[in-house]
């Protein structure tokens, strides 16, 4: 096992013990990837003693051995939960064993299968966010990949003037973004690319449609890459034409709200205080009612991770966190403005990972 994965495994063993368990069953695929390196779509991981057992199916025989050389790979024909349960029963026929599992990702059918196959010797312990709490602090190696992922997404958005113009449909713009992400080396977009124009830009999570972009409209572009399994996330707002004074004023306010959040972001503060810094600024401009979501979120292997940067979050920001700061305002019938960047928190300083220019883009 490499030093890196040894450290990670040790942290997981400590967390398992702290939850009162002797062994751990993982069913959430991003957590399985984090611990073993295996990125297939069907797997259960059992961390037992000093061994990682990886249960997967015949499609992944080669991949599992390649990606998770330190794991003991079990290629399985029956449902994975059943095999994992039977394995536990065969290893511990008499001794009582306490096994932690992931309550948020094991569905009821799998859970029943696992319990039945494992028999009565197992005492099951439901856990939540056991691995997620470890994942929220990124290693230097992870940060390096996340820098590249953020840079890749930033390069695509910096090319927006090549393909954002009146007459082109939102779906075409989204297709162009996804194509360029892949051309630059992403394995795909980190979420469904958002292209929302005109009044539709007031929908924070709009899906692109056949609607054509028009002159004198706002357009929100929210996109991200997956690069070497790590997500990026970035939003810019475009105005097609010369923006009127009211729109410029709103944009300035959102920009200042993001700066305020960035100013408040450092190790040791609560996530809630970062959110409130952005909110306070928009309130001062009389725009607070239009800010309808949280200020940001952690990201990494998944697009949404701990810590959540929301109003009442008491969770402490720690060195190694990477979060988005993405205040926005959404005015029904008019449109929306959002500016989103990714910021890494280090001891005593922050680092903006996204590199695209931040000003209002008038095309
Ligand atoms: Mn985001």
mmCIF file of C-alpha atoms and ligand atoms in Angstrom:
data_model
loop_
_atom_site.group_PDB
_atom_site.id
_atom_site.type_symbol
_atom_site.label_atom_id
_atom_site.label_comp_id
_atom_site.label_asym_id
_atom_site.label_seq_id
_atom_site.Cartn_x
_atom_site.Cartn_y
_atom_site.Cartn_z
ATOM 1 C CA UNK A 1 0.000 0.000 0.000
ATOM 2 C CA UNK A 2 1.313 3.484 -0.831
ATOM 3 C CA UNK A 3 1.989 5.889 2.024
ATOM 4 C CA UNK A 4 -0.949 8.009 0.884
ATOM 5 C CA UNK A 5 -3.484 5.184 0.937
ATOM 6 C CA UNK A 6 -2.009 3.853 4.205
ATOM 7 C CA UNK A 7 -2.715 7.211 5.880
ATOM 8 C CA UNK A 8 -6.202 7.250 4.474
ATOM 9 C CA UNK A 9 -6.875 3.687 5.611
ATOM 10 C CA UNK A 10 -5.583 4.479 9.081
ATOM 11 C CA UNK A 11 -7.972 7.444 9.370
ATOM 12 C CA UNK A 12 -10.851 5.211 8.287
ATOM 13 C CA UNK A 13 -9.886 2.535 10.818
ATOM 14 C CA UNK A 14 -9.855 5.167 13.565
ATOM 15 C CA UNK A 15 -13.252 6.508 12.512
ATOM 16 C CA UNK A 16 -14.660 2.965 12.407
ATOM 17 C CA UNK A 17 -13.396 2.273 15.928
ATOM 18 C CA UNK A 18 -14.787 5.600 17.135
ATOM 19 C CA UNK A 19 -18.211 4.585 15.836
ATOM 20 C CA UNK A 20 -17.997 1.503 18.055
ATOM 21 C CA UNK A 21 -17.463 -0.988 15.227
ATOM 22 C CA UNK A 22 -14.789 -3.599 14.390
ATOM 23 C CA UNK A 23 -15.341 -3.545 10.639
ATOM 24 C CA UNK A 24 -16.895 -1.287 8.008
ATOM 25 C CA UNK A 25 -19.048 -1.967 4.963
ATOM 26 C CA UNK A 26 -19.020 0.798 2.342
ATOM 27 C CA UNK A 27 -21.710 1.032 -0.317
ATOM 28 C CA UNK A 28 -21.372 4.676 -1.439
ATOM 29 C CA UNK A 29 -19.250 4.467 -4.598
ATOM 30 C CA UNK A 30 -17.367 7.778 -4.117
ATOM 31 C CA UNK A 31 -16.287 6.526 -0.678
ATOM 32 C CA UNK A 32 -15.224 3.193 -2.158
ATOM 33 C CA UNK A 33 -13.155 5.097 -4.718
ATOM 34 C CA UNK A 34 -11.629 7.272 -2.005
ATOM 35 C CA UNK A 35 -10.507 4.314 0.037
ATOM 36 C CA UNK A 36 -9.543 1.812 -2.667
ATOM 37 C CA UNK A 37 -9.086 3.687 -5.958
ATOM 38 C CA UNK A 38 -11.738 1.523 -7.651
ATOM 39 C CA UNK A 39 -14.033 3.602 -9.858
ATOM 40 C CA UNK A 40 -16.441 0.999 -11.276
ATOM 41 C CA UNK A 41 -20.216 1.379 -10.998
ATOM 42 C CA UNK A 42 -20.967 -1.718 -8.892
ATOM 43 C CA UNK A 43 -19.083 -2.527 -5.694
ATOM 44 C CA UNK A 44 -19.214 -3.119 -1.975
ATOM 45 C CA UNK A 45 -16.120 -2.590 0.152
ATOM 46 C CA UNK A 46 -15.480 -4.340 3.439
ATOM 47 C CA UNK A 47 -12.689 -2.984 5.622
ATOM 48 C CA UNK A 48 -11.864 -5.799 8.016
ATOM 49 C CA UNK A 49 -8.711 -5.757 10.135
ATOM 50 C CA UNK A 50 -5.888 -4.593 7.901
ATOM 51 C CA UNK A 51 -7.477 -5.849 4.706
ATOM 52 C CA UNK A 52 -9.730 -4.088 2.205
ATOM 53 C CA UNK A 53 -12.065 -6.585 0.553
ATOM 54 C CA UNK A 54 -13.583 -5.323 -2.677
ATOM 55 C CA UNK A 55 -16.666 -7.138 -4.016
ATOM 56 C CA UNK A 56 -17.572 -6.415 -7.627
ATOM 57 C CA UNK A 57 -18.787 -8.259 -10.738
ATOM 58 C CA UNK A 58 -17.157 -9.866 -13.772
ATOM 59 C CA UNK A 59 -17.259 -6.704 -15.892
ATOM 60 C CA UNK A 60 -14.653 -5.196 -13.597
ATOM 61 C CA UNK A 61 -12.155 -8.025 -13.132
ATOM 62 C CA UNK A 62 -9.279 -6.284 -14.918
ATOM 63 C CA UNK A 63 -10.185 -2.783 -13.759
ATOM 64 C CA UNK A 64 -10.513 -3.736 -10.080
ATOM 65 C CA UNK A 65 -7.066 -5.313 -9.995
ATOM 66 C CA UNK A 66 -5.560 -2.351 -11.854
ATOM 67 C CA UNK A 67 -7.190 0.405 -9.825
ATOM 68 C CA UNK A 68 -7.141 -1.229 -6.395
ATOM 69 C CA UNK A 69 -3.946 -3.340 -6.325
ATOM 70 C CA UNK A 70 -3.830 -3.221 -2.516
ATOM 71 C CA UNK A 71 -7.360 -4.604 -2.114
ATOM 72 C CA UNK A 72 -8.407 -8.248 -2.039
ATOM 73 C CA UNK A 73 -10.754 -8.416 -5.024
ATOM 74 C CA UNK A 74 -13.753 -10.767 -4.973
ATOM 75 C CA UNK A 75 -15.438 -11.196 -8.358
ATOM 76 C CA UNK A 76 -18.997 -12.139 -7.624
ATOM 77 C CA UNK A 77 -21.960 -13.580 -9.569
ATOM 78 C CA UNK A 78 -24.652 -13.283 -6.881
ATOM 79 C CA UNK A 79 -25.878 -9.915 -5.510
ATOM 80 C CA UNK A 80 -22.917 -8.178 -3.841
ATOM 81 C CA UNK A 81 -24.675 -7.623 -0.519
ATOM 82 C CA UNK A 82 -25.421 -11.328 -0.271
ATOM 83 C CA UNK A 83 -21.836 -12.359 -0.993
ATOM 84 C CA UNK A 84 -20.467 -9.775 1.423
ATOM 85 C CA UNK A 85 -22.831 -11.044 4.129
ATOM 86 C CA UNK A 86 -21.919 -14.685 3.509
ATOM 87 C CA UNK A 87 -18.242 -13.775 3.639
ATOM 88 C CA UNK A 88 -18.705 -12.169 7.062
ATOM 89 C CA UNK A 89 -20.600 -15.200 8.310
ATOM 90 C CA UNK A 90 -17.924 -17.625 7.064
ATOM 91 C CA UNK A 91 -15.107 -15.612 8.639
ATOM 92 C CA UNK A 92 -16.798 -15.171 12.001
ATOM 93 C CA UNK A 93 -19.023 -18.177 12.546
ATOM 94 C CA UNK A 94 -18.990 -17.889 16.332
ATOM 95 C CA UNK A 95 -17.514 -14.573 17.397
ATOM 96 C CA UNK A 96 -19.764 -11.562 17.670
ATOM 97 C CA UNK A 97 -18.655 -8.798 15.319
ATOM 98 C CA UNK A 98 -19.770 -5.170 15.214
ATOM 99 C CA UNK A 99 -19.987 -3.907 11.642
ATOM 100 C CA UNK A 100 -20.620 -0.293 10.642
ATOM 101 C CA UNK A 101 -22.529 0.484 7.437
ATOM 102 C CA UNK A 102 -23.529 3.607 5.542
ATOM 103 C CA UNK A 103 -27.132 4.387 6.393
ATOM 104 C CA UNK A 104 -27.453 7.015 3.667
ATOM 105 C CA UNK A 105 -26.500 4.791 0.761
ATOM 106 C CA UNK A 106 -27.503 1.203 1.589
ATOM 107 C CA UNK A 107 -31.046 0.735 0.313
ATOM 108 C CA UNK A 108 -33.637 -1.287 2.178
ATOM 109 C CA UNK A 109 -33.497 -4.316 -0.168
ATOM 110 C CA UNK A 110 -29.685 -4.562 -0.002
ATOM 111 C CA UNK A 111 -29.744 -4.046 3.727
ATOM 112 C CA UNK A 112 -32.172 -6.957 4.167
ATOM 113 C CA UNK A 113 -30.001 -9.142 1.933
ATOM 114 C CA UNK A 114 -26.814 -8.266 3.782
ATOM 115 C CA UNK A 115 -28.316 -8.892 7.222
ATOM 116 C CA UNK A 116 -29.896 -12.185 6.200
ATOM 117 C CA UNK A 117 -26.709 -13.538 4.609
ATOM 118 C CA UNK A 118 -24.485 -12.427 7.496
ATOM 119 C CA UNK A 119 -26.605 -14.177 10.097
ATOM 120 C CA UNK A 120 -27.117 -13.391 13.774
ATOM 121 C CA UNK A 121 -23.467 -13.055 14.758
ATOM 122 C CA UNK A 122 -23.248 -9.490 13.462
ATOM 123 C CA UNK A 123 -24.241 -6.400 15.356
ATOM 124 C CA UNK A 124 -24.911 -3.686 12.752
ATOM 125 C CA UNK A 125 -24.100 -0.036 13.409
ATOM 126 C CA UNK A 126 -25.656 2.620 11.194
ATOM 127 C CA UNK A 127 -23.263 5.493 10.436
ATOM 128 C CA UNK A 128 -23.626 8.690 8.439
ATOM 129 C CA UNK A 129 -20.820 10.693 6.839
ATOM 130 C CA UNK A 130 -18.088 8.581 8.409
ATOM 131 C CA UNK A 131 -15.893 8.782 5.293
ATOM 132 C CA UNK A 132 -17.291 12.135 4.165
ATOM 133 C CA UNK A 133 -15.861 13.772 7.289
ATOM 134 C CA UNK A 134 -12.415 12.535 6.305
ATOM 135 C CA UNK A 135 -12.880 13.482 2.659
ATOM 136 C CA UNK A 136 -13.660 17.098 3.463
ATOM 137 C CA UNK A 137 -9.982 17.754 4.211
ATOM 138 C CA UNK A 138 -8.106 17.417 0.935
ATOM 139 C CA UNK A 139 -4.526 16.180 0.711
ATOM 140 C CA UNK A 140 -1.859 18.048 -1.268
ATOM 141 C CA UNK A 141 -2.263 15.466 -4.054
ATOM 142 C CA UNK A 142 -6.020 15.975 -4.216
ATOM 143 C CA UNK A 143 -5.599 19.749 -4.237
ATOM 144 C CA UNK A 144 -3.235 19.490 -7.173
ATOM 145 C CA UNK A 145 -5.822 17.578 -9.216
ATOM 146 C CA UNK A 146 -8.577 20.000 -8.158
ATOM 147 C CA UNK A 147 -6.468 22.946 -9.356
ATOM 148 C CA UNK A 148 -6.230 21.320 -12.774
ATOM 149 C CA UNK A 149 -9.933 20.484 -12.854
ATOM 150 C CA UNK A 150 -10.836 24.096 -11.955
ATOM 151 C CA UNK A 151 -8.401 25.422 -14.548
ATOM 152 C CA UNK A 152 -9.917 23.221 -17.246
ATOM 153 C CA UNK A 153 -13.462 24.489 -16.528
ATOM 154 C CA UNK A 154 -12.144 28.068 -16.387
ATOM 155 C CA UNK A 155 -10.599 27.689 -19.850
ATOM 156 C CA UNK A 156 -13.930 26.603 -21.315
ATOM 157 C CA UNK A 157 -15.802 29.542 -19.798
ATOM 158 C CA UNK A 158 -13.098 31.931 -20.999
ATOM 159 C CA UNK A 159 -14.036 30.804 -24.533
ATOM 160 C CA UNK A 160 -17.713 31.738 -24.031
ATOM 161 C CA UNK A 161 -17.502 34.617 -26.520
ATOM 162 C CA UNK A 162 -16.851 32.006 -29.254
ATOM 163 C CA UNK A 163 -20.242 30.362 -28.853
ATOM 164 C CA UNK A 164 -22.578 32.529 -26.756
ATOM 165 C CA UNK A 165 -24.545 34.848 -29.059
ATOM 166 C CA UNK A 166 -28.119 35.797 -29.934
ATOM 167 C CA UNK A 167 -29.916 33.145 -31.999
ATOM 168 C CA UNK A 168 -28.181 30.081 -30.547
ATOM 169 C CA UNK A 169 -30.284 27.719 -28.390
ATOM 170 C CA UNK A 170 -29.450 27.079 -24.727
ATOM 171 C CA UNK A 171 -29.050 23.378 -25.568
ATOM 172 C CA UNK A 172 -26.518 24.163 -28.295
ATOM 173 C CA UNK A 173 -24.498 26.285 -25.873
ATOM 174 C CA UNK A 174 -24.594 23.447 -23.310
ATOM 175 C CA UNK A 175 -23.486 20.933 -25.966
ATOM 176 C CA UNK A 176 -20.615 23.223 -26.967
ATOM 177 C CA UNK A 177 -19.509 23.530 -23.328
ATOM 178 C CA UNK A 178 -19.635 19.757 -22.756
ATOM 179 C CA UNK A 179 -17.734 19.121 -25.984
ATOM 180 C CA UNK A 180 -15.005 21.589 -25.065
ATOM 181 C CA UNK A 181 -14.687 20.134 -21.553
ATOM 182 C CA UNK A 182 -14.019 16.715 -23.050
ATOM 183 C CA UNK A 183 -11.690 18.064 -25.730
ATOM 184 C CA UNK A 184 -9.574 19.557 -22.958
ATOM 185 C CA UNK A 185 -9.310 16.252 -21.108
ATOM 186 C CA UNK A 186 -12.325 16.050 -18.797
ATOM 187 C CA UNK A 187 -13.933 12.626 -18.495
ATOM 188 C CA UNK A 188 -17.233 14.528 -18.548
ATOM 189 C CA UNK A 189 -19.155 17.400 -16.972
ATOM 190 C CA UNK A 190 -19.360 17.232 -13.174
ATOM 191 C CA UNK A 191 -23.131 17.906 -13.321
ATOM 192 C CA UNK A 192 -25.688 18.738 -15.992
ATOM 193 C CA UNK A 193 -24.412 21.979 -17.523
ATOM 194 C CA UNK A 194 -26.692 24.955 -16.830
ATOM 195 C CA UNK A 195 -27.369 27.467 -19.598
ATOM 196 C CA UNK A 196 -30.257 29.719 -18.624
ATOM 197 C CA UNK A 197 -31.175 32.836 -20.616
ATOM 198 C CA UNK A 198 -33.517 35.763 -20.168
ATOM 199 C CA UNK A 199 -36.258 35.229 -17.570
ATOM 200 C CA UNK A 200 -35.153 31.576 -17.321
ATOM 201 C CA UNK A 201 -31.900 32.730 -15.705
ATOM 202 C CA UNK A 202 -34.003 33.465 -12.607
ATOM 203 C CA UNK A 203 -34.215 29.670 -12.131
ATOM 204 C CA UNK A 204 -31.047 28.811 -10.180
ATOM 205 C CA UNK A 205 -31.093 25.194 -11.380
ATOM 206 C CA UNK A 206 -32.516 25.619 -14.872
ATOM 207 C CA UNK A 207 -32.111 22.838 -17.429
ATOM 208 C CA UNK A 208 -31.079 24.076 -20.888
ATOM 209 C CA UNK A 209 -33.963 24.156 -23.392
ATOM 210 C CA UNK A 210 -34.485 24.894 -27.077
ATOM 211 C CA UNK A 211 -35.022 28.550 -26.221
ATOM 212 C CA UNK A 212 -32.785 30.797 -28.269
ATOM 213 C CA UNK A 213 -30.610 33.432 -26.652
ATOM 214 C CA UNK A 214 -31.745 36.976 -27.445
ATOM 215 C CA UNK A 215 -30.175 40.388 -27.437
ATOM 216 C CA UNK A 216 -30.451 42.283 -24.123
ATOM 217 C CA UNK A 217 -30.794 39.145 -22.025
ATOM 218 C CA UNK A 218 -28.864 37.800 -19.083
ATOM 219 C CA UNK A 219 -27.361 34.328 -19.556
ATOM 220 C CA UNK A 220 -26.147 32.221 -16.629
ATOM 221 C CA UNK A 221 -23.517 29.583 -17.473
ATOM 222 C CA UNK A 222 -22.803 27.077 -14.679
ATOM 223 C CA UNK A 223 -20.442 24.243 -15.522
ATOM 224 C CA UNK A 224 -17.743 21.970 -14.201
ATOM 225 C CA UNK A 225 -15.351 19.239 -15.256
ATOM 226 C CA UNK A 226 -14.496 15.844 -13.877
ATOM 227 C CA UNK A 227 -10.767 15.463 -14.201
ATOM 228 C CA UNK A 228 -9.047 12.392 -12.785
ATOM 229 C CA UNK A 229 -12.191 11.780 -10.702
ATOM 230 C CA UNK A 230 -12.277 15.304 -9.180
ATOM 231 C CA UNK A 231 -15.039 17.825 -9.835
ATOM 232 C CA UNK A 232 -14.880 21.516 -10.541
ATOM 233 C CA UNK A 233 -17.726 24.037 -10.472
ATOM 234 C CA UNK A 234 -17.852 27.547 -11.888
ATOM 235 C CA UNK A 235 -20.530 30.075 -12.860
ATOM 236 C CA UNK A 236 -20.377 33.220 -14.954
ATOM 237 C CA UNK A 237 -23.162 35.557 -16.021
ATOM 238 C CA UNK A 238 -23.208 37.132 -19.480
ATOM 239 C CA UNK A 239 -25.253 40.037 -20.807
ATOM 240 C CA UNK A 240 -25.990 39.969 -24.525
ATOM 241 C CA UNK A 241 -25.456 43.572 -25.479
ATOM 242 C CA UNK A 242 -24.707 46.567 -23.317
ATOM 243 C CA UNK A 243 -26.101 46.038 -19.835
ATOM 244 C CA UNK A 244 -28.431 48.716 -18.446
ATOM 245 C CA UNK A 245 -27.465 50.522 -15.236
ATOM 246 C CA UNK A 246 -29.815 48.423 -13.101
ATOM 247 C CA UNK A 247 -28.223 45.153 -14.241
ATOM 248 C CA UNK A 248 -24.709 46.551 -13.712
ATOM 249 C CA UNK A 249 -25.702 47.590 -10.195
ATOM 250 C CA UNK A 250 -27.029 44.140 -9.403
ATOM 251 C CA UNK A 251 -23.933 42.513 -10.824
ATOM 252 C CA UNK A 252 -21.694 44.741 -8.714
ATOM 253 C CA UNK A 253 -23.684 43.798 -5.607
ATOM 254 C CA UNK A 254 -23.303 40.058 -6.292
ATOM 255 C CA UNK A 255 -19.597 40.566 -6.935
ATOM 256 C CA UNK A 256 -19.260 42.382 -3.602
ATOM 257 C CA UNK A 257 -21.239 39.655 -1.845
ATOM 258 C CA UNK A 258 -18.793 37.062 -3.166
ATOM 259 C CA UNK A 259 -15.854 39.220 -2.035
ATOM 260 C CA UNK A 260 -17.429 39.524 1.409
ATOM 261 C CA UNK A 261 -17.822 35.754 1.652
ATOM 262 C CA UNK A 262 -14.232 35.281 0.517
ATOM 263 C CA UNK A 263 -13.085 37.816 3.108
ATOM 264 C CA UNK A 264 -14.877 35.853 5.836
ATOM 265 C CA UNK A 265 -13.567 32.455 4.729
ATOM 266 C CA UNK A 266 -10.721 31.074 6.811
ATOM 267 C CA UNK A 267 -9.855 28.101 8.974
ATOM 268 C CA UNK A 268 -11.581 28.232 12.354
ATOM 269 C CA UNK A 269 -14.741 30.181 11.434
ATOM 270 C CA UNK A 270 -18.147 28.518 11.064
ATOM 271 C CA UNK A 271 -19.481 27.844 7.580
ATOM 272 C CA UNK A 272 -22.573 29.838 8.573
ATOM 273 C CA UNK A 273 -20.554 33.010 9.166
ATOM 274 C CA UNK A 274 -19.239 32.858 5.583
ATOM 275 C CA UNK A 275 -22.779 32.582 4.256
ATOM 276 C CA UNK A 276 -23.981 35.432 6.417
ATOM 277 C CA UNK A 277 -21.203 37.718 5.161
ATOM 278 C CA UNK A 278 -22.527 37.370 1.583
ATOM 279 C CA UNK A 279 -26.134 37.708 2.719
ATOM 280 C CA UNK A 280 -25.430 40.854 4.732
ATOM 281 C CA UNK A 281 -23.964 42.537 1.669
ATOM 282 C CA UNK A 282 -26.967 41.731 -0.530
ATOM 283 C CA UNK A 283 -29.313 42.868 2.236
ATOM 284 C CA UNK A 284 -27.508 46.227 2.300
ATOM 285 C CA UNK A 285 -28.312 46.600 -1.407
ATOM 286 C CA UNK A 286 -31.942 45.649 -0.786
ATOM 287 C CA UNK A 287 -31.430 42.424 -2.740
ATOM 288 C CA UNK A 288 -31.417 39.908 0.130
ATOM 289 C CA UNK A 289 -34.861 38.542 -0.742
ATOM 290 C CA UNK A 290 -33.601 37.521 -4.183
ATOM 291 C CA UNK A 291 -30.759 35.376 -2.797
ATOM 292 C CA UNK A 292 -32.658 32.101 -2.530
ATOM 293 C CA UNK A 293 -29.939 29.515 -1.873
ATOM 294 C CA UNK A 294 -26.842 28.918 0.238
ATOM 295 C CA UNK A 295 -23.551 30.675 -0.484
ATOM 296 C CA UNK A 296 -21.654 27.533 -1.436
ATOM 297 C CA UNK A 297 -20.633 23.953 -0.823
ATOM 298 C CA UNK A 298 -17.617 21.729 -0.548
ATOM 299 C CA UNK A 299 -16.653 19.620 -3.553
ATOM 300 C CA UNK A 300 -14.126 16.991 -4.540
ATOM 301 C CA UNK A 301 -14.887 13.466 -5.733
ATOM 302 C CA UNK A 302 -18.522 14.590 -5.636
ATOM 303 C CA UNK A 303 -19.942 17.892 -6.790
ATOM 304 C CA UNK A 304 -21.608 18.527 -3.428
ATOM 305 C CA UNK A 305 -19.655 17.630 -0.309
ATOM 306 C CA UNK A 306 -19.076 18.859 3.193
ATOM 307 C CA UNK A 307 -18.838 21.595 4.319
ATOM 308 C CA UNK A 308 -22.147 23.198 3.299
ATOM 309 C CA UNK A 309 -21.797 26.969 3.323
ATOM 310 C CA UNK A 310 -25.337 27.802 4.427
ATOM 311 C CA UNK A 311 -26.845 30.323 6.761
ATOM 312 C CA UNK A 312 -27.176 28.187 9.884
ATOM 313 C CA UNK A 313 -24.232 25.800 9.393
ATOM 314 C CA UNK A 314 -22.268 25.502 12.611
ATOM 315 C CA UNK A 315 -19.612 23.316 11.050
ATOM 316 C CA UNK A 316 -16.113 24.711 11.328
ATOM 317 C CA UNK A 317 -14.129 25.584 8.203
ATOM 318 C CA UNK A 318 -10.802 23.720 8.237
ATOM 319 C CA UNK A 319 -7.548 23.949 6.336
ATOM 320 C CA UNK A 320 -7.857 21.546 3.411
ATOM 321 C CA UNK A 321 -11.486 22.408 2.680
ATOM 322 C CA UNK A 322 -12.362 23.382 -0.878
ATOM 323 C CA UNK A 323 -15.653 25.261 -1.222
ATOM 324 C CA UNK A 324 -17.559 27.195 -3.843
ATOM 325 C CA UNK A 325 -18.630 30.771 -3.160
ATOM 326 C CA UNK A 326 -21.630 31.413 -5.369
ATOM 327 C CA UNK A 327 -23.992 34.142 -4.251
ATOM 328 C CA UNK A 328 -26.712 35.018 -6.748
ATOM 329 C CA UNK A 329 -29.906 36.986 -7.152
ATOM 330 C CA UNK A 330 -32.965 35.785 -9.036
ATOM 331 C CA UNK A 331 -35.676 38.228 -10.076
ATOM 332 C CA UNK A 332 -38.790 36.598 -11.468
ATOM 333 C CA UNK A 333 -39.688 37.840 -14.943
ATOM 334 C CA UNK A 334 -36.328 39.580 -15.369
ATOM 335 C CA UNK A 335 -33.450 37.180 -14.838
ATOM 336 C CA UNK A 336 -30.665 36.005 -12.572
ATOM 337 C CA UNK A 337 -27.051 36.780 -11.803
ATOM 338 C CA UNK A 338 -24.659 34.331 -10.172
ATOM 339 C CA UNK A 339 -20.887 34.406 -9.786
ATOM 340 C CA UNK A 340 -19.274 31.198 -8.601
ATOM 341 C CA UNK A 341 -15.647 30.424 -7.870
ATOM 342 C CA UNK A 342 -13.843 27.666 -6.020
ATOM 343 C CA UNK A 343 -11.662 28.522 -3.054
ATOM 344 C CA UNK A 344 -9.258 26.268 -1.161
ATOM 345 C CA UNK A 345 -8.631 27.010 2.515
ATOM 346 C CA UNK A 346 -5.061 26.718 3.773
ATOM 347 C CA UNK A 347 -3.634 27.501 7.206
ATOM 348 C CA UNK A 348 -3.581 31.300 7.308
ATOM 349 C CA UNK A 349 -4.650 31.947 3.693
ATOM 350 C CA UNK A 350 -7.037 31.034 0.904
ATOM 351 C CA UNK A 351 -6.425 30.155 -2.739
ATOM 352 C CA UNK A 352 -8.882 30.756 -5.570
ATOM 353 C CA UNK A 353 -8.739 27.694 -7.833
ATOM 354 C CA UNK A 354 -10.912 28.985 -10.682
ATOM 355 C CA UNK A 355 -9.003 31.265 -13.034
ATOM 356 C CA UNK A 356 -11.654 32.821 -15.341
ATOM 357 C CA UNK A 357 -12.153 36.627 -15.254
ATOM 358 C CA UNK A 358 -14.900 37.603 -12.831
ATOM 359 C CA UNK A 359 -16.427 40.755 -14.331
ATOM 360 C CA UNK A 360 -19.748 41.049 -16.181
ATOM 361 C CA UNK A 361 -19.220 39.710 -19.671
ATOM 362 C CA UNK A 362 -21.022 41.827 -22.277
ATOM 363 C CA UNK A 363 -21.178 40.036 -25.625
HETATM 364 MN MN1 LIG B 1 -21.930 25.042 -7.218
#
